[in-house]
mmCIF file of C-alpha atoms in Angstrom:
data_model
loop_
_atom_site.group_PDB
_atom_site.id
_atom_site.type_symbol
_atom_site.label_atom_id
_atom_site.label_comp_id
_atom_site.label_asym_id
_atom_site.label_seq_id
_atom_site.Cartn_x
_atom_site.Cartn_y
_atom_site.Cartn_z
ATOM 1 C CA MET I 1 -100.196 -28.532 24.654
ATOM 2 C CA THR I 2 -99.033 -30.272 27.785
ATOM 3 C CA GLU I 3 -95.745 -28.432 28.049
ATOM 4 C CA THR I 4 -94.945 -26.481 31.138
ATOM 5 C CA ALA I 5 -95.384 -22.814 30.351
ATOM 6 C CA THR I 6 -92.191 -20.929 29.633
ATOM 7 C CA THR I 7 -91.551 -18.063 32.005
ATOM 8 C CA GLY I 8 -90.812 -14.489 31.093
ATOM 9 C CA ARG I 9 -87.077 -14.899 31.505
ATOM 10 C CA ALA I 10 -86.166 -15.308 27.856
ATOM 11 C CA LEU I 11 -82.512 -15.934 27.065
ATOM 12 C CA PRO I 12 -80.856 -14.349 24.003
ATOM 13 C CA HIS I 13 -80.282 -16.608 21.001
ATOM 14 C CA PRO I 14 -78.787 -15.818 17.606
ATOM 15 C CA ARG I 15 -81.306 -15.828 14.786
ATOM 16 C CA PRO I 16 -80.614 -18.541 12.194
ATOM 17 C CA GLN I 17 -79.065 -16.068 9.757
ATOM 18 C CA GLU I 18 -76.713 -14.877 12.518
ATOM 19 C CA ILE I 19 -75.262 -18.333 13.177
ATOM 20 C CA ARG I 20 -71.672 -18.654 11.924
ATOM 21 C CA LEU I 21 -69.842 -21.859 11.117
ATOM 22 C CA GLU I 22 -66.666 -20.711 12.877
ATOM 23 C CA THR I 23 -68.596 -20.007 16.077
ATOM 24 C CA VAL I 24 -70.350 -23.369 15.924
ATOM 25 C CA LEU I 25 -67.000 -25.122 15.497
ATOM 26 C CA HIS I 26 -65.542 -23.165 18.400
ATOM 27 C CA ALA I 27 -68.494 -24.204 20.571
ATOM 28 C CA LEU I 28 -67.862 -27.849 19.695
ATOM 29 C CA SER I 29 -64.088 -27.638 20.146
ATOM 30 C CA ASP I 30 -64.334 -28.228 23.896
ATOM 31 C CA PRO I 31 -64.580 -31.861 25.087
ATOM 32 C CA MET I 32 -67.247 -31.059 27.685
ATOM 33 C CA ARG I 33 -69.413 -29.123 25.252
ATOM 34 C CA LEU I 34 -69.039 -31.837 22.632
ATOM 35 C CA ARG I 35 -70.179 -34.350 25.245
ATOM 36 C CA ILE I 36 -73.234 -32.238 26.100
ATOM 37 C CA VAL I 37 -74.176 -32.029 22.416
ATOM 38 C CA ARG I 38 -73.764 -35.787 21.988
ATOM 39 C CA GLU I 39 -76.078 -36.396 24.955
ATOM 40 C CA LEU I 40 -78.691 -34.015 23.569
ATOM 41 C CA ALA I 41 -78.504 -35.703 20.173
ATOM 42 C CA ALA I 42 -78.830 -39.144 21.742
ATOM 43 C CA VAL I 43 -81.982 -38.368 23.732
ATOM 44 C CA GLU I 44 -83.610 -36.298 20.959
ATOM 45 C CA ALA I 45 -85.396 -34.304 23.640
ATOM 46 C CA GLU I 46 -84.965 -31.376 25.972
ATOM 47 C CA LEU I 47 -82.801 -31.909 29.025
ATOM 48 C CA SER I 48 -82.424 -29.669 32.030
ATOM 49 C CA CYS I 49 -78.871 -28.588 32.877
ATOM 50 C CA SER I 50 -78.936 -30.772 36.002
ATOM 51 C CA GLN I 51 -79.694 -33.891 33.956
ATOM 52 C CA PHE I 52 -76.243 -33.926 32.395
ATOM 53 C CA ASP I 53 -73.605 -36.075 33.978
ATOM 54 C CA VAL I 54 -70.641 -33.727 33.700
ATOM 55 C CA PRO I 55 -67.696 -33.818 36.115
ATOM 56 C CA VAL I 56 -67.345 -30.071 36.521
ATOM 57 C CA THR I 57 -68.720 -27.356 38.797
ATOM 58 C CA LYS I 58 -72.123 -25.811 38.245
ATOM 59 C CA SER I 59 -70.630 -22.482 37.147
ATOM 60 C CA THR I 60 -68.451 -24.211 34.569
ATOM 61 C CA THR I 61 -71.468 -26.130 33.294
ATOM 62 C CA THR I 62 -73.447 -22.884 33.052
ATOM 63 C CA HIS I 63 -70.616 -21.352 31.042
ATOM 64 C CA HIS I 64 -70.538 -24.258 28.607
ATOM 65 C CA PHE I 65 -74.299 -24.103 28.050
ATOM 66 C CA ARG I 66 -74.075 -20.374 27.455
ATOM 67 C CA VAL I 67 -71.353 -20.829 24.801
ATOM 68 C CA LEU I 68 -73.495 -23.465 23.095
ATOM 69 C CA ARG I 69 -76.544 -21.201 23.187
ATOM 70 C CA GLU I 70 -74.740 -18.081 21.962
ATOM 71 C CA SER I 71 -73.218 -20.014 19.060
ATOM 72 C CA GLY I 72 -76.646 -21.238 17.935
ATOM 73 C CA VAL I 73 -76.007 -24.918 18.691
ATOM 74 C CA ILE I 74 -78.634 -25.229 21.431
ATOM 75 C CA ARG I 75 -81.806 -23.488 22.505
ATOM 76 C CA GLN I 76 -82.291 -22.792 26.209
ATOM 77 C CA VAL I 77 -85.749 -22.119 27.592
ATOM 78 C CA TYR I 78 -86.938 -21.682 31.146
ATOM 79 C CA ARG I 79 -89.838 -23.992 31.960
ATOM 80 C CA GLY I 80 -90.977 -23.262 35.479
ATOM 81 C CA THR I 81 -87.748 -23.213 37.488
ATOM 82 C CA ALA I 82 -85.776 -25.467 35.132
ATOM 83 C CA LYS I 83 -83.599 -24.273 32.278
ATOM 84 C CA MET I 84 -84.213 -26.748 29.461
ATOM 85 C CA ASN I 85 -81.766 -27.386 26.626
ATOM 86 C CA ALA I 86 -82.352 -28.709 23.132
ATOM 87 C CA LEU I 87 -80.257 -28.980 19.983
ATOM 88 C CA ARG I 88 -81.175 -26.494 17.248
ATOM 89 C CA ARG I 89 -81.073 -29.359 14.791
ATOM 90 C CA ASP I 90 -83.475 -27.850 12.230
ATOM 91 C CA ASP I 91 -81.733 -24.480 12.130
ATOM 92 C CA LEU I 92 -78.303 -26.082 11.789
ATOM 93 C CA GLU I 93 -79.519 -28.539 9.156
ATOM 94 C CA HIS I 94 -81.000 -25.721 7.125
ATOM 95 C CA LEU I 95 -77.787 -23.679 7.263
ATOM 96 C CA PHE I 96 -75.292 -26.533 6.955
ATOM 97 C CA PRO I 97 -76.990 -29.676 5.582
ATOM 98 C CA GLY I 98 -75.435 -32.848 6.927
ATOM 99 C CA LEU I 99 -72.848 -31.115 9.083
ATOM 100 C CA LEU I 100 -74.276 -31.884 12.516
ATOM 101 C CA ASP I 101 -74.688 -35.588 11.746
ATOM 102 C CA SER I 102 -71.196 -35.678 10.326
ATOM 103 C CA LEU I 103 -69.783 -34.068 13.483
ATOM 104 C CA LEU I 104 -71.755 -36.408 15.745
ATOM 105 C CA ALA I 105 -70.559 -39.431 13.762
ATOM 106 C CA ALA I 106 -66.967 -38.227 14.096
ATOM 107 C CA ALA I 107 -67.419 -37.753 17.845
ATOM 108 C CA ASP I 108 -68.959 -41.235 18.215
ATOM 109 C CA ARG I 109 -66.149 -42.757 16.244
ATOM 110 C CA GLN I 110 -63.500 -41.034 18.346
ATOM 111 C CA ALA I 111 -65.224 -42.037 21.601
ATOM 112 C CA ALA I 112 -65.334 -45.662 20.444
ATOM 113 C CA ARG I 113 -61.690 -45.528 19.401
ATOM 114 C CA LEU I 114 -60.475 -43.968 22.633
ATOM 115 C CA GLY I 115 -62.840 -46.011 24.774
ATOM 116 C CA ASP I 116 -64.271 -43.027 26.597
ATOM 117 C CA GLY I 117 -67.919 -43.915 26.547
ATOM 118 C CA GLY I 118 -70.653 -43.787 24.107
ATOM 119 C CA MET X 1 -39.213 -38.292 -8.266
ATOM 120 C CA THR X 2 -39.028 -34.719 -9.429
ATOM 121 C CA GLU X 3 -39.850 -33.159 -6.082
ATOM 122 C CA THR X 4 -37.463 -30.742 -4.485
ATOM 123 C CA ALA X 5 -35.650 -32.529 -1.698
ATOM 124 C CA THR X 6 -36.966 -31.837 1.779
ATOM 125 C CA THR X 7 -34.430 -30.322 4.084
ATOM 126 C CA GLY X 8 -33.444 -31.578 7.511
ATOM 127 C CA ARG X 9 -35.663 -29.072 9.303
ATOM 128 C CA ALA X 10 -38.569 -31.374 10.038
ATOM 129 C CA LEU X 11 -41.549 -29.815 11.801
ATOM 130 C CA PRO X 12 -43.458 -31.750 14.469
ATOM 131 C CA HIS X 13 -46.792 -33.258 13.443
ATOM 132 C CA PRO X 14 -49.257 -35.323 15.444
ATOM 133 C CA ARG X 15 -49.428 -38.951 14.372
ATOM 134 C CA PRO X 16 -52.851 -39.928 13.010
ATOM 135 C CA GLN X 17 -53.857 -41.634 16.253
ATOM 136 C CA GLU X 18 -52.964 -38.468 18.177
ATOM 137 C CA ILE X 19 -55.327 -36.253 16.179
ATOM 138 C CA ARG X 20 -58.378 -35.207 18.209
ATOM 139 C CA LEU X 21 -61.695 -34.011 16.847
ATOM 140 C CA GLU X 22 -61.923 -31.171 19.371
ATOM 141 C CA THR X 23 -58.502 -29.861 18.319
ATOM 142 C CA VAL X 24 -59.397 -30.081 14.635
ATOM 143 C CA LEU X 25 -62.607 -28.136 15.278
ATOM 144 C CA HIS X 26 -60.679 -25.526 17.255
ATOM 145 C CA ALA X 27 -58.225 -25.157 14.373
ATOM 146 C CA LEU X 28 -61.123 -24.580 11.974
ATOM 147 C CA SER X 29 -62.982 -22.199 14.293
ATOM 148 C CA ASP X 30 -60.953 -19.204 13.107
ATOM 149 C CA PRO X 31 -62.093 -17.466 9.904
ATOM 150 C CA MET X 32 -58.546 -17.074 8.587
ATOM 151 C CA ARG X 33 -57.630 -20.696 9.215
ATOM 152 C CA LEU X 34 -60.877 -21.868 7.675
ATOM 153 C CA ARG X 35 -60.039 -19.774 4.608
ATOM 154 C CA ILE X 36 -56.563 -21.311 4.368
ATOM 155 C CA VAL X 37 -58.057 -24.810 4.533
ATOM 156 C CA ARG X 38 -60.604 -23.958 1.849
ATOM 157 C CA GLU X 39 -57.819 -22.719 -0.428
ATOM 158 C CA LEU X 40 -55.773 -25.870 0.129
ATOM 159 C CA ALA X 41 -58.813 -28.030 -0.589
ATOM 160 C CA ALA X 42 -59.570 -26.074 -3.756
ATOM 161 C CA VAL X 43 -56.099 -26.429 -5.280
ATOM 162 C CA GLU X 44 -55.626 -30.063 -4.182
ATOM 163 C CA ALA X 45 -51.899 -29.430 -4.023
ATOM 164 C CA GLU X 46 -49.177 -28.087 -1.797
ATOM 165 C CA LEU X 47 -48.963 -24.328 -1.412
ATOM 166 C CA SER X 48 -46.204 -22.305 0.154
ATOM 167 C CA CYS X 49 -47.227 -19.956 2.959
ATOM 168 C CA SER X 50 -46.530 -16.964 0.724
ATOM 169 C CA GLN X 51 -49.004 -18.198 -1.909
ATOM 170 C CA PHE X 52 -51.999 -17.527 0.312
ATOM 171 C CA ASP X 53 -53.784 -14.272 -0.091
ATOM 172 C CA VAL X 54 -54.444 -13.452 3.556
ATOM 173 C CA PRO X 55 -54.829 -9.896 4.847
ATOM 174 C CA VAL X 56 -52.733 -10.355 7.982
ATOM 175 C CA THR X 57 -49.093 -9.983 9.003
ATOM 176 C CA LYS X 58 -46.565 -12.704 8.329
ATOM 177 C CA SER X 59 -46.275 -13.604 12.016
ATOM 178 C CA THR X 60 -50.036 -14.016 12.297
ATOM 179 C CA THR X 61 -50.024 -16.181 9.188
ATOM 180 C CA THR X 62 -47.230 -18.292 10.655
ATOM 181 C CA HIS X 63 -49.250 -18.723 13.840
ATOM 182 C CA HIS X 64 -52.320 -19.880 11.930
ATOM 183 C CA PHE X 65 -50.327 -22.426 9.925
ATOM 184 C CA ARG X 66 -48.770 -23.732 13.130
ATOM 185 C CA VAL X 67 -52.198 -24.226 14.752
ATOM 186 C CA LEU X 68 -53.369 -26.081 11.646
ATOM 187 C CA ARG X 69 -50.254 -28.281 11.647
ATOM 188 C CA GLU X 70 -50.346 -29.063 15.362
ATOM 189 C CA SER X 71 -54.015 -30.028 15.155
ATOM 190 C CA GLY X 72 -53.299 -32.481 12.336
ATOM 191 C CA VAL X 73 -55.257 -30.595 9.674
ATOM 192 C CA ILE X 74 -52.259 -29.779 7.465
ATOM 193 C CA ARG X 75 -48.789 -31.129 6.840
ATOM 194 C CA GLN X 76 -45.930 -28.625 6.561
ATOM 195 C CA VAL X 77 -42.706 -29.601 4.869
ATOM 196 C CA TYR X 78 -39.663 -27.545 3.982
ATOM 197 C CA ARG X 79 -38.722 -27.897 0.330
ATOM 198 C CA GLY X 80 -35.586 -25.910 -0.277
ATOM 199 C CA THR X 81 -36.288 -22.570 1.345
ATOM 200 C CA ALA X 82 -40.081 -22.768 1.059
ATOM 201 C CA LYS X 83 -42.395 -24.140 3.716
ATOM 202 C CA MET X 84 -45.055 -26.077 1.814
ATOM 203 C CA ASN X 85 -48.523 -26.819 3.158
ATOM 204 C CA ALA X 86 -50.947 -29.596 2.271
ATOM 205 C CA LEU X 87 -54.192 -30.853 3.754
ATOM 206 C CA ARG X 88 -53.890 -34.190 5.595
ATOM 207 C CA ARG X 89 -56.960 -35.344 3.739
ATOM 208 C CA ASP X 90 -56.226 -39.086 3.913
ATOM 209 C CA ASP X 91 -55.471 -39.064 7.637
ATOM 210 C CA LEU X 92 -58.591 -37.038 8.434
ATOM 211 C CA GLU X 93 -60.763 -39.171 6.153
ATOM 212 C CA HIS X 94 -59.526 -42.323 7.822
ATOM 213 C CA LEU X 95 -60.228 -40.965 11.314
ATOM 214 C CA PHE X 96 -63.465 -39.129 10.554
ATOM 215 C CA PRO X 97 -64.994 -40.341 7.270
ATOM 216 C CA GLY X 98 -66.861 -37.593 5.463
ATOM 217 C CA LEU X 99 -66.173 -34.908 8.041
ATOM 218 C CA LEU X 100 -63.739 -32.755 6.075
ATOM 219 C CA ASP X 101 -65.977 -32.657 3.002
ATOM 220 C CA SER X 102 -68.936 -31.834 5.187
ATOM 221 C CA LEU X 103 -67.037 -28.973 6.830
ATOM 222 C CA LEU X 104 -65.811 -27.655 3.469
ATOM 223 C CA ALA X 105 -69.355 -27.795 2.058
ATOM 224 C CA ALA X 106 -70.632 -25.872 5.085
ATOM 225 C CA ALA X 107 -67.899 -23.265 4.633
ATOM 226 C CA ASP X 108 -68.680 -22.926 0.902
ATOM 227 C CA ARG X 109 -72.364 -22.551 1.642
ATOM 228 C CA GLN X 110 -71.737 -19.872 4.253
ATOM 229 C CA ALA X 111 -69.354 -17.971 1.957
ATOM 230 C CA ALA X 112 -71.968 -18.007 -0.811
ATOM 231 C CA ARG X 113 -74.683 -16.888 1.577
ATOM 232 C CA LEU X 114 -72.631 -14.046 3.057
ATOM 233 C CA GLY X 115 -71.121 -13.095 -0.278
ATOM 234 C CA ASP X 116 -67.546 -13.205 0.956
ATOM 235 C CA GLY X 117 -65.942 -15.006 -1.927
ATOM 236 C CA GLY X 118 -65.597 -18.543 -3.009
#
């Protein structure tokens, strides 16, 4: 294991069986949060909050990540001083097979249509 | 044509190119609205607002149908004195291929898992 050790500051996450479709859809119904999820899906890796190129204040960004975490869409883990974010792809796929890819495809398609980046 | 004539009271709907994924997801992020959409998908026909079995007041129901209409998820048309509702399946399929079926499958799966009806 070459990962940086996680610290003791564990953040609360819903267990898989607590994740609700309505809450996931609400989390993705904000353009900024949808953009964050698309970035996470594109890199297929963990990203720290500061690695996202979002045109909003830090407190707004923190809020968006919290909504994504509390809905079950992402997992947030402290590694050293950085809060790292990753999609909960396996949990979502198990609960709702095909849904995440379908949502990401729809978001890609809309971005291409509206010309607002990839 | 054997349809009842539509009256002059036309309700505003977004044009297909005005429909946004985020707004559609917001519309579906409410349990009652998701239930309405599942019912419409199941019957594959128009239903009047009064034909839905929803445990909320009429004004709340009206609000939910308005959110669904303004997001582009349903089309509402007056026929005589009844306001009829139908999924905008073709418009959504054209914009976001496969998304609606994927969302409906996820909703079915969750309903089966939680035992809250079909």
